[in-house]
Short mmCIF file of C-alpha atoms and ligand atoms in Angstrom, two decimals:
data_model
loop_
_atom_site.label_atom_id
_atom_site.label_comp_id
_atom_site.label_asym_id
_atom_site.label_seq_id
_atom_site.Cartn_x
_atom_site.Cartn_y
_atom_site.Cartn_z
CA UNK A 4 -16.36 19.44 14.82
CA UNK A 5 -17.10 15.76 14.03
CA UNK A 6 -13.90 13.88 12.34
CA UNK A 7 -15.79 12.81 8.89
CA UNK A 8 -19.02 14.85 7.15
CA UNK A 9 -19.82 13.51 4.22
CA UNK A 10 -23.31 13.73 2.28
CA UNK A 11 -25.39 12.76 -0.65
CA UNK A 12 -28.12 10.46 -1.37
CA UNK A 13 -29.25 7.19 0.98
CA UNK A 14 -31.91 4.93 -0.59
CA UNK A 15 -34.26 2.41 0.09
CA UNK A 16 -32.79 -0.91 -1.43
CA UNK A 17 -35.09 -3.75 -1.76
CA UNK A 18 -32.79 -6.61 -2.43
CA UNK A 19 -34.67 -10.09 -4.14
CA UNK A 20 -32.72 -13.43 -3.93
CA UNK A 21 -32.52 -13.96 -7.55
CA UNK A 22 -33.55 -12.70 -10.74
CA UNK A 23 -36.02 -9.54 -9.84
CA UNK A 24 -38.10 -10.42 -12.92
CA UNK A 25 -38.74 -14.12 -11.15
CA UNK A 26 -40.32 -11.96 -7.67
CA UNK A 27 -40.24 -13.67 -4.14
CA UNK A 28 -39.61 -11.70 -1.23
CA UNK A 29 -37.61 -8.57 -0.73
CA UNK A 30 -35.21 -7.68 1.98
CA UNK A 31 -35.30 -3.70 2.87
CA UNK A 32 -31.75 -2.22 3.80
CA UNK A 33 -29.97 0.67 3.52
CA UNK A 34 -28.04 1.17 0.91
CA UNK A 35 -25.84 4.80 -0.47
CA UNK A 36 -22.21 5.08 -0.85
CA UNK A 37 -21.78 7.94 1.33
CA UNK A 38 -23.63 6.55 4.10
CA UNK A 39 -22.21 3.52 3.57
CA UNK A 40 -18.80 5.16 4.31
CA UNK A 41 -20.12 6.80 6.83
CA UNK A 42 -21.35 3.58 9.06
CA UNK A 43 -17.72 1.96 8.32
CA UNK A 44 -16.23 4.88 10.50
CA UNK A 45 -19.03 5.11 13.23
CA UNK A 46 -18.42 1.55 13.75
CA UNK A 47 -14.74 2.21 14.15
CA UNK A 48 -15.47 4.86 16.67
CA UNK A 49 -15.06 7.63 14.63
CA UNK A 50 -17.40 10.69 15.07
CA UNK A 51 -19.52 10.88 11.92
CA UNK A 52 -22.12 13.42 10.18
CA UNK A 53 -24.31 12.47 7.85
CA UNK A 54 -25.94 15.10 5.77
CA UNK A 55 -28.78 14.99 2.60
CA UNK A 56 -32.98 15.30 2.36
CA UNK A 57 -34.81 12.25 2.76
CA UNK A 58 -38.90 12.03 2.53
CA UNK A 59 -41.25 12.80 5.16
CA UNK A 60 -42.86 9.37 5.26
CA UNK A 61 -41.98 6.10 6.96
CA UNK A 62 -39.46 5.52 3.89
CA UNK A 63 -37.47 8.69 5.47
CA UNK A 64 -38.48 7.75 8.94
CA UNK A 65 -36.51 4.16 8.03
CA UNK A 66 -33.20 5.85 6.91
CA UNK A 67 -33.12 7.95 9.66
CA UNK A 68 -33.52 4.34 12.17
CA UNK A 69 -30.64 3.20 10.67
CA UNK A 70 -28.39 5.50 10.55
CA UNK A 71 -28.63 7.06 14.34
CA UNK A 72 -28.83 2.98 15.09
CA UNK A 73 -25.15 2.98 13.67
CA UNK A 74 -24.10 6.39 15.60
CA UNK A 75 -24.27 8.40 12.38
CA UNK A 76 -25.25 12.14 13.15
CA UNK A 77 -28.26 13.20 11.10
CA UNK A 78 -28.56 16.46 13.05
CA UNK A 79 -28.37 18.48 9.67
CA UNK A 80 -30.53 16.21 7.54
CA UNK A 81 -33.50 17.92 6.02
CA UNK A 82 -36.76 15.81 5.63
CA UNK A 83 -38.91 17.08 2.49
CA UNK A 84 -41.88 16.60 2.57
CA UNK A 85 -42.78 16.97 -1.35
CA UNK A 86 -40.50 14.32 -3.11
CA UNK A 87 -40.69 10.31 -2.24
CA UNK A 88 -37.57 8.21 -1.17
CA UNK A 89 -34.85 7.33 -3.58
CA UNK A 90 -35.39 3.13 -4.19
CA UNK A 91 -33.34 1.26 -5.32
CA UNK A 92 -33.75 -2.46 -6.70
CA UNK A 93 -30.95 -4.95 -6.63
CA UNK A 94 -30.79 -8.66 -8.17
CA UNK A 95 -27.81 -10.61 -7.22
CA UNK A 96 -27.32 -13.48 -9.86
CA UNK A 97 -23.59 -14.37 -8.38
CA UNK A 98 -21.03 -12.97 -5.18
CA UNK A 99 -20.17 -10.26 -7.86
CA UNK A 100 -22.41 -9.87 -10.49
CA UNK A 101 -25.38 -7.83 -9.30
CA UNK A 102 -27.76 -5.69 -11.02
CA UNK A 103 -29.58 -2.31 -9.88
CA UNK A 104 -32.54 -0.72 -10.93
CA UNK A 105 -32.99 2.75 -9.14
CA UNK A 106 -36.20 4.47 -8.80
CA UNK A 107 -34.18 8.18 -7.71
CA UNK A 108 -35.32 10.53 -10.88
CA UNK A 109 -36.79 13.34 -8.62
CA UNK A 110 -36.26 11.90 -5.01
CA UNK A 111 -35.79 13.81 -1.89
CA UNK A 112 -31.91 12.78 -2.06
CA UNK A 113 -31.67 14.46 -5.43
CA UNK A 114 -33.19 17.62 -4.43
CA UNK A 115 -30.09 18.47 -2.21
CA UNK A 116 -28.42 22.23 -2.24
CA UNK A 117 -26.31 24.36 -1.04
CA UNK A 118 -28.55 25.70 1.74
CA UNK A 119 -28.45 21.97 2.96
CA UNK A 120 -24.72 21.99 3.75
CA UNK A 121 -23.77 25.57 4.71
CA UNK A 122 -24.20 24.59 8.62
CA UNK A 123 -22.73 21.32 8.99
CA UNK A 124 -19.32 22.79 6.55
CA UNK A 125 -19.47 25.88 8.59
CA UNK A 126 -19.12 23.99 11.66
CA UNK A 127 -16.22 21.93 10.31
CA UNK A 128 -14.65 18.15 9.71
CA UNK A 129 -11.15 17.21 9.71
CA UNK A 130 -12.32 14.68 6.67
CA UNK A 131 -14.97 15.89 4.02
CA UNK A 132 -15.73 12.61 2.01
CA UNK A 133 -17.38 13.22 -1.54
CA UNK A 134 -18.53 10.65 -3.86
CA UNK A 135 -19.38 11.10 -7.87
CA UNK A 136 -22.41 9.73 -7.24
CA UNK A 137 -24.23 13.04 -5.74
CA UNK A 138 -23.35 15.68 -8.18
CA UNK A 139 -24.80 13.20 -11.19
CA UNK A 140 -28.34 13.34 -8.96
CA UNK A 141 -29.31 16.42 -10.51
CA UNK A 142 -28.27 20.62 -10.82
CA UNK A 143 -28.85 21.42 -7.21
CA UNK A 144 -26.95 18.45 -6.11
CA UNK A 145 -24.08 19.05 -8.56
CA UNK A 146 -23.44 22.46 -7.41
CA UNK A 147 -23.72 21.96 -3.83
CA UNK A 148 -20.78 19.06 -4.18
CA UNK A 149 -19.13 21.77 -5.76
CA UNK A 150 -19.76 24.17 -3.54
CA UNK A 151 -18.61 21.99 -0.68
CA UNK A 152 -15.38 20.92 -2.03
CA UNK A 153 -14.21 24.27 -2.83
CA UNK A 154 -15.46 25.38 0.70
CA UNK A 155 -13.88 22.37 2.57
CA UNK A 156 -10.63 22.94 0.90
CA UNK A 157 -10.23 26.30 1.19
CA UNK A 158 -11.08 25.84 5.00
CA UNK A 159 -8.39 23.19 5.38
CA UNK A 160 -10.59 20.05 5.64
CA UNK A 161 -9.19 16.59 4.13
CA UNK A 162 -11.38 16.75 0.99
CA UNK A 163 -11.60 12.94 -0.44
CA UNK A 164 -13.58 12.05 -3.52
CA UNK A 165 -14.60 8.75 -4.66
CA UNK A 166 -14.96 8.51 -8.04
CA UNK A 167 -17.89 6.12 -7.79
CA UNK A 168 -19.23 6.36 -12.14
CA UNK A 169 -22.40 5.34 -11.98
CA UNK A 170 -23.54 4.14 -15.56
CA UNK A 171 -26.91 4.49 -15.64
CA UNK A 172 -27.31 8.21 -13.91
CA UNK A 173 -24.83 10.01 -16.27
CA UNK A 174 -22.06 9.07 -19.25
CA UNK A 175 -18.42 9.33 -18.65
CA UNK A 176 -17.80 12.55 -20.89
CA UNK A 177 -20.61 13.96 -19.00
CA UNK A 178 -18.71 12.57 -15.52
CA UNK A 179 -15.58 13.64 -16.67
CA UNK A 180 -16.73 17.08 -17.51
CA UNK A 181 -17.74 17.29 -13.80
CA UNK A 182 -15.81 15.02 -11.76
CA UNK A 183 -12.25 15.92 -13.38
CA UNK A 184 -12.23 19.84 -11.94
CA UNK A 185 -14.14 18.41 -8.65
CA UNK A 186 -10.56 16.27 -8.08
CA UNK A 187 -8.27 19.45 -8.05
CA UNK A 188 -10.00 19.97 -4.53
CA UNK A 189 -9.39 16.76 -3.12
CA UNK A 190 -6.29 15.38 -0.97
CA UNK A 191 -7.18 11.71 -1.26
CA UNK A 192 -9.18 10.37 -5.13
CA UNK A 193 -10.15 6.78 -4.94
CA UNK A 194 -11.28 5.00 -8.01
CA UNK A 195 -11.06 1.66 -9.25
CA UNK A 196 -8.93 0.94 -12.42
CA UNK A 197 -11.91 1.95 -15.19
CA UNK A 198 -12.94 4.90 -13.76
CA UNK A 199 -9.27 6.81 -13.58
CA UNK A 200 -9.53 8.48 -16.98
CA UNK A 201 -12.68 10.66 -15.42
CA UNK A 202 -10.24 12.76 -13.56
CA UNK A 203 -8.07 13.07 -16.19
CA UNK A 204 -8.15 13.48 -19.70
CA UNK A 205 -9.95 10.67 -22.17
CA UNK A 206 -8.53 7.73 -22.53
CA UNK A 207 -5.26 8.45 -20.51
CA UNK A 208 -3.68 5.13 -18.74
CA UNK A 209 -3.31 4.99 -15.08
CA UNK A 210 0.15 6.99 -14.96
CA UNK A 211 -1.01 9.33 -16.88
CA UNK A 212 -3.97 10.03 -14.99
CA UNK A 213 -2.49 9.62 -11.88
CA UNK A 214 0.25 12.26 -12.55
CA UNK A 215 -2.12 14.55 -14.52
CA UNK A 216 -3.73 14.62 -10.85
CA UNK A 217 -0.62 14.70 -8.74
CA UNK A 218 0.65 17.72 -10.49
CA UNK A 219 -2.95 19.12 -10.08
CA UNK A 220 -2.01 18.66 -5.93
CA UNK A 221 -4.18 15.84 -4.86
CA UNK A 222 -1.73 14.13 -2.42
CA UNK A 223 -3.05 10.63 -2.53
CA UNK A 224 -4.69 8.63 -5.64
CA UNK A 225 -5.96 4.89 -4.68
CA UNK A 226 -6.52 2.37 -7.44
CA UNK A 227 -8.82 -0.25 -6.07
CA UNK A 228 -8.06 -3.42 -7.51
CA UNK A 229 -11.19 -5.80 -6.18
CA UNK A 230 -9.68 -8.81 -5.35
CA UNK A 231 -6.15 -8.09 -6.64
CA UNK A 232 -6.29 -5.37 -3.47
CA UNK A 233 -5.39 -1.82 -4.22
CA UNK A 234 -2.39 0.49 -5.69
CA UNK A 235 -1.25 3.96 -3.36
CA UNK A 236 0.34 6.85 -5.56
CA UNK A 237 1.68 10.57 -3.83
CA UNK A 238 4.93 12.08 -4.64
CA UNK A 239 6.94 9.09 -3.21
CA UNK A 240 5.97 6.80 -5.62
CA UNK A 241 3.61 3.95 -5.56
CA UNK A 242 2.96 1.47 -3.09
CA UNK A 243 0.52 -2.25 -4.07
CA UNK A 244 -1.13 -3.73 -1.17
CA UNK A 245 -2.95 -7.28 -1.47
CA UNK A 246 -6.52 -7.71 -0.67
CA UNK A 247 -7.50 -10.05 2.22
CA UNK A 248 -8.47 -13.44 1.18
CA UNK A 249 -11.91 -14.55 1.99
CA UNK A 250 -15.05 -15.77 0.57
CA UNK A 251 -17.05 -13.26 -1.21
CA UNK A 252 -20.53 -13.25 -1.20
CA UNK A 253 -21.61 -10.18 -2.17
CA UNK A 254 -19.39 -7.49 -3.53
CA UNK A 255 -21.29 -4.38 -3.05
CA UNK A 256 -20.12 -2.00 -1.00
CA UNK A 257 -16.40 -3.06 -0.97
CA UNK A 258 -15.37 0.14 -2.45
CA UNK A 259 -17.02 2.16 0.21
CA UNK A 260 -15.34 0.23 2.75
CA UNK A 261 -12.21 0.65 1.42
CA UNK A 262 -12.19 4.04 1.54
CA UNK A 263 -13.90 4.24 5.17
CA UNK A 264 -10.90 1.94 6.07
CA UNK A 265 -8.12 3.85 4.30
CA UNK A 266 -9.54 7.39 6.25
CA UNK A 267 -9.86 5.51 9.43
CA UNK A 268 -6.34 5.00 9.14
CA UNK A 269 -5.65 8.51 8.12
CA UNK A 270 -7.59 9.66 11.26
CA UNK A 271 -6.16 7.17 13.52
CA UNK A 272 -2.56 8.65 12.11
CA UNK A 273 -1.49 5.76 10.62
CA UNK A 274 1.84 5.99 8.24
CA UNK A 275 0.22 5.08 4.41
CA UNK A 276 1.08 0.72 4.86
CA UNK A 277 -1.26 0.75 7.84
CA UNK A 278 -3.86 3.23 6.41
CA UNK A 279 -4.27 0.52 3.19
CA UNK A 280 -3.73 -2.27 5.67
CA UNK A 281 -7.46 -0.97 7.16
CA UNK A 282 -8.39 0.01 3.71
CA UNK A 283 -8.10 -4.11 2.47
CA UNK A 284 -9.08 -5.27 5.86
CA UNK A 285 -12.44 -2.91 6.06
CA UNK A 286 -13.20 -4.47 1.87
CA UNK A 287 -12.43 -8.38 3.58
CA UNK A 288 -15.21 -7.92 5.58
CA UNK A 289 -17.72 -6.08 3.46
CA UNK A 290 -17.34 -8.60 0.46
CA UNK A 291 -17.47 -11.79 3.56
CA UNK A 292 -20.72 -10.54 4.35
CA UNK A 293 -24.24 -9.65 2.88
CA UNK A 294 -25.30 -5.92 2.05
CA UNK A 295 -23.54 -3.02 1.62
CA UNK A 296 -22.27 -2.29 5.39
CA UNK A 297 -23.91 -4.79 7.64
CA UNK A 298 -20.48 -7.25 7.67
CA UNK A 299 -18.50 -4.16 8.92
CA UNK A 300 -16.11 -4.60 11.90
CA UNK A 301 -16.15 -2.69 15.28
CA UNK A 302 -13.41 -1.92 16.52
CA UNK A 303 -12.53 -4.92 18.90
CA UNK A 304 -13.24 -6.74 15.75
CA UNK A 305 -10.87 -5.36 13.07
CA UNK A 306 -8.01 -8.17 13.93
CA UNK A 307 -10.46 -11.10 13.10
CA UNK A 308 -9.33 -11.52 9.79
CA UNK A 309 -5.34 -10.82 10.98
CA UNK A 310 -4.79 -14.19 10.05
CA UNK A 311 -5.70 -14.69 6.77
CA UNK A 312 -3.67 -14.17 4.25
CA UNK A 313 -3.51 -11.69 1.73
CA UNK A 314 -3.09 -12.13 -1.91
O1 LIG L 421 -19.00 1.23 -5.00
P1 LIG L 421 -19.77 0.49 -3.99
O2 LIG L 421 -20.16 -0.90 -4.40
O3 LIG L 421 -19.06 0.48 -2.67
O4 LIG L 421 -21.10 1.36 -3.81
C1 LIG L 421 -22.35 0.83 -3.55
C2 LIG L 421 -23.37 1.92 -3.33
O5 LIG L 421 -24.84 4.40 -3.51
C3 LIG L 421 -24.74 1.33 -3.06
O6 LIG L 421 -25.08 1.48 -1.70
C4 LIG L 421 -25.68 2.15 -3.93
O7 LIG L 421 -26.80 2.57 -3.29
C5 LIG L 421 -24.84 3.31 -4.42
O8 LIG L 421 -23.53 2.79 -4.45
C6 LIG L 421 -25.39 3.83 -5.74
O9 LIG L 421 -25.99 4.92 -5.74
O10 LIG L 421 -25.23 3.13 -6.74
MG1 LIG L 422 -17.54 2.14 -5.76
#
C-alpha cells in the first residue's frame, strides 16, 4: 500500500504573463490541487498514488509526463477517450492576485466514479487526501468522494480533506450542504479562515466551527493563515505557527503545499510543532517560486530556508 492516495481532477493550465485579455504567449503546466499535493510528497520521498480520468489525446498524454516525471503513481488512472482535458486559464496581475478561467464543464476529470477508485482504496493508503474541489466537478464525482471517504475511514486510513471552495464551480450553501457531512470522515480538515463555516453551520466563527467539528471526531482542524502562517486545533487546544518569510511571487498552490507538508510530517511521525514546521516550510517555497508545485523542495532541500525567519 502506497503512504498517500489521493484523487480528483488535474488540468491543463495555460498561464499568460499579464492580463489574458492583452494575449502573448502561454506557458503549459500542470496545475490541480490534489496532484499538486501529491508531487509535494513524491518529492519528499513519500510513496504516492494518483488517481482520476484524463483524455485520450496528447492533453492526457501531457498529465500523465508529468506526473510519473515527479514519481506520482498513475497505475489506476483511467484515460477516456470521449471527453477533452480539463483547461484551465490563469492571469497573474500581482504575487497574489491571480485570476482563473476554467474550461472543465464536462472534462474527462469530471467524469470520475466510483468504479474509478474501488482498486486503488481496496488496496489501501495510510493517508487518503480529499479536496472540495472534486465532489463540486459533477454527480459522479461527488459521490465517488463520498464513497471514498466513508470507505477510507471505515478501513482505518488517515482521511484528510481540504476544504479548497472554489467560487466559480459551486456556492457555499451548495458546498456546505456537501462538504460539511464529507468532514465527519476526516482526521485532519484544512481550510483557510473564509472557508471554515462550510463544515459547520452558516455563519459560525472559527471556534465555533472548529468545535462543531471536534465534537463531530475530526482530530485535527488547520486554519491557514497565508502569510500570517497557520492555527492547529485537536482536543489539546490550539497551537499558531508563523509562516516563513520570503518573497512571494506567486501564491498559488501554497495551500496545497501546506497540507502536503503538514502530512509529510504526520508520515514522517513528527509530534504536531514539527508536522506545521513542514507545513509553513513546504508554503515558503511554493509562494518563493512560480507555478503551483514546481518551487517544491526535495528532501536534501527542505533546510534551505532554516534560516529565515518566521513571522
Ligand atoms: O488552494 P491552492 O492555491 O493551493 O490550489 C490551487 C489549485 O486545482 C490549482 O492547481 C487549480 O488547478 C485548482 O486549485 C483548482 O481547481 O482551482
Ligand atoms: Mg487552497
Amino acid at each position: 500500500a502506497v503512504d498517500l492516495l489521493t484523487f480528483g481532477e488535474a488540468l491543463v493550465s495555460l498561464r499568460a504573463p499579464g492580463p489574458l485579455a492583452a494575449g502573448g504567449a502561454l506557458t503549459m503546466h500542470l496545475a490541480g490541487a490534489e496532484s499538486n499535493v501529491a508531487i509535494g510528497l513524491a518529492r519528499l520521498g513519500h510513496r504516492v498514488a494518483w488517481v482520476g480520468r484524463v483524455s485520450e489525446d496528447e492533453l492526457g498524454e501531457y498529465v500523465l509526463r508529468q506526473l510519473r516525471a515527479e514519481g506520482v503513481g498513475v497505475d489506476d488512472v483511467t484515460r477516456d477517450a470521449d471527453r477533452p482535458a480539463g483547461l484551465l486559464f490563469l492571469e497573474r496581475r500581482t504575487a497574489d492576485l491571480t485570476r482563473v478561467r476554467y474550461h472543465r464543464a464536462g472534462s474527462a476529470g469530471s467524469a470520475l466514479r466510483v468504479a474509478d477508485l474501488r482498486r486503488p482504496i481496496g488496496d489501501g493508503a495510510r493517508v487518503l487526501h480529499l479536496t472540495g474541489i472534486t465532489p463540486a466537478l459533477s454527480d459522479s464525482a461527488r459521490e465517488a468522494t463520498r464513497w471514498a471517504a466513508e470507505t477510507g475511514s471505515r478501513s482505518g486510513m488517515l482521511v484528510s480533506l481540504d476544504v479548497n471552495h472554489r467560487s466559480r464551480l459551486w456556492t457555499r450553501e451548495a458546498a456546505r450542504a456537501v462538504l460539511a457531512p464529507l468532514a465527519a470522515h476526516a482526521s485532519v480538515v484544512i481550510a483557510s479562515a473564509d472557508e471554515l463555516d462550510l463544515v459547520g453551520e452558516p455563519g459560525s466563527d472559527e471556534s465555533t466551527a472548529v468545535a462543531g467539528l471536534l465534537a463531530r471526531g475530526v482530530e485535527t482542524v488547520l486554519v491557514k493563515l497565508g502569510a500570517d502562517g497557520a492555527r492547529a486545533y485537536t482536543r489539546d487546544g490550539v497551537r499558531q505557527v508563523a509562516a516563513v518569510r520570503v518573497t512571494a511571487v506567486d501564491t498559488v498552490g501554497a495551500g496545497d503545499a501546506f497540507t502536503a507538508g503538514y502530512l509529510s510530517g504526520h508520515l514522517d511521525g513528527l509530534d504536531l510543532a514539527g508536522r506545521l514546521r513542514r507545513a509553513v516550510t513546504l508554503g515558503a517555497f511554493a509562494v518563493a517560486g512560480h507555478g503551483d508545485w514546481e518551487g517544491l523542495p526535495r528532501r536534501d532541500e527542505l533546510s534551505l530556508l532554516d534560516g529565515h525567519e518566521t513571522g
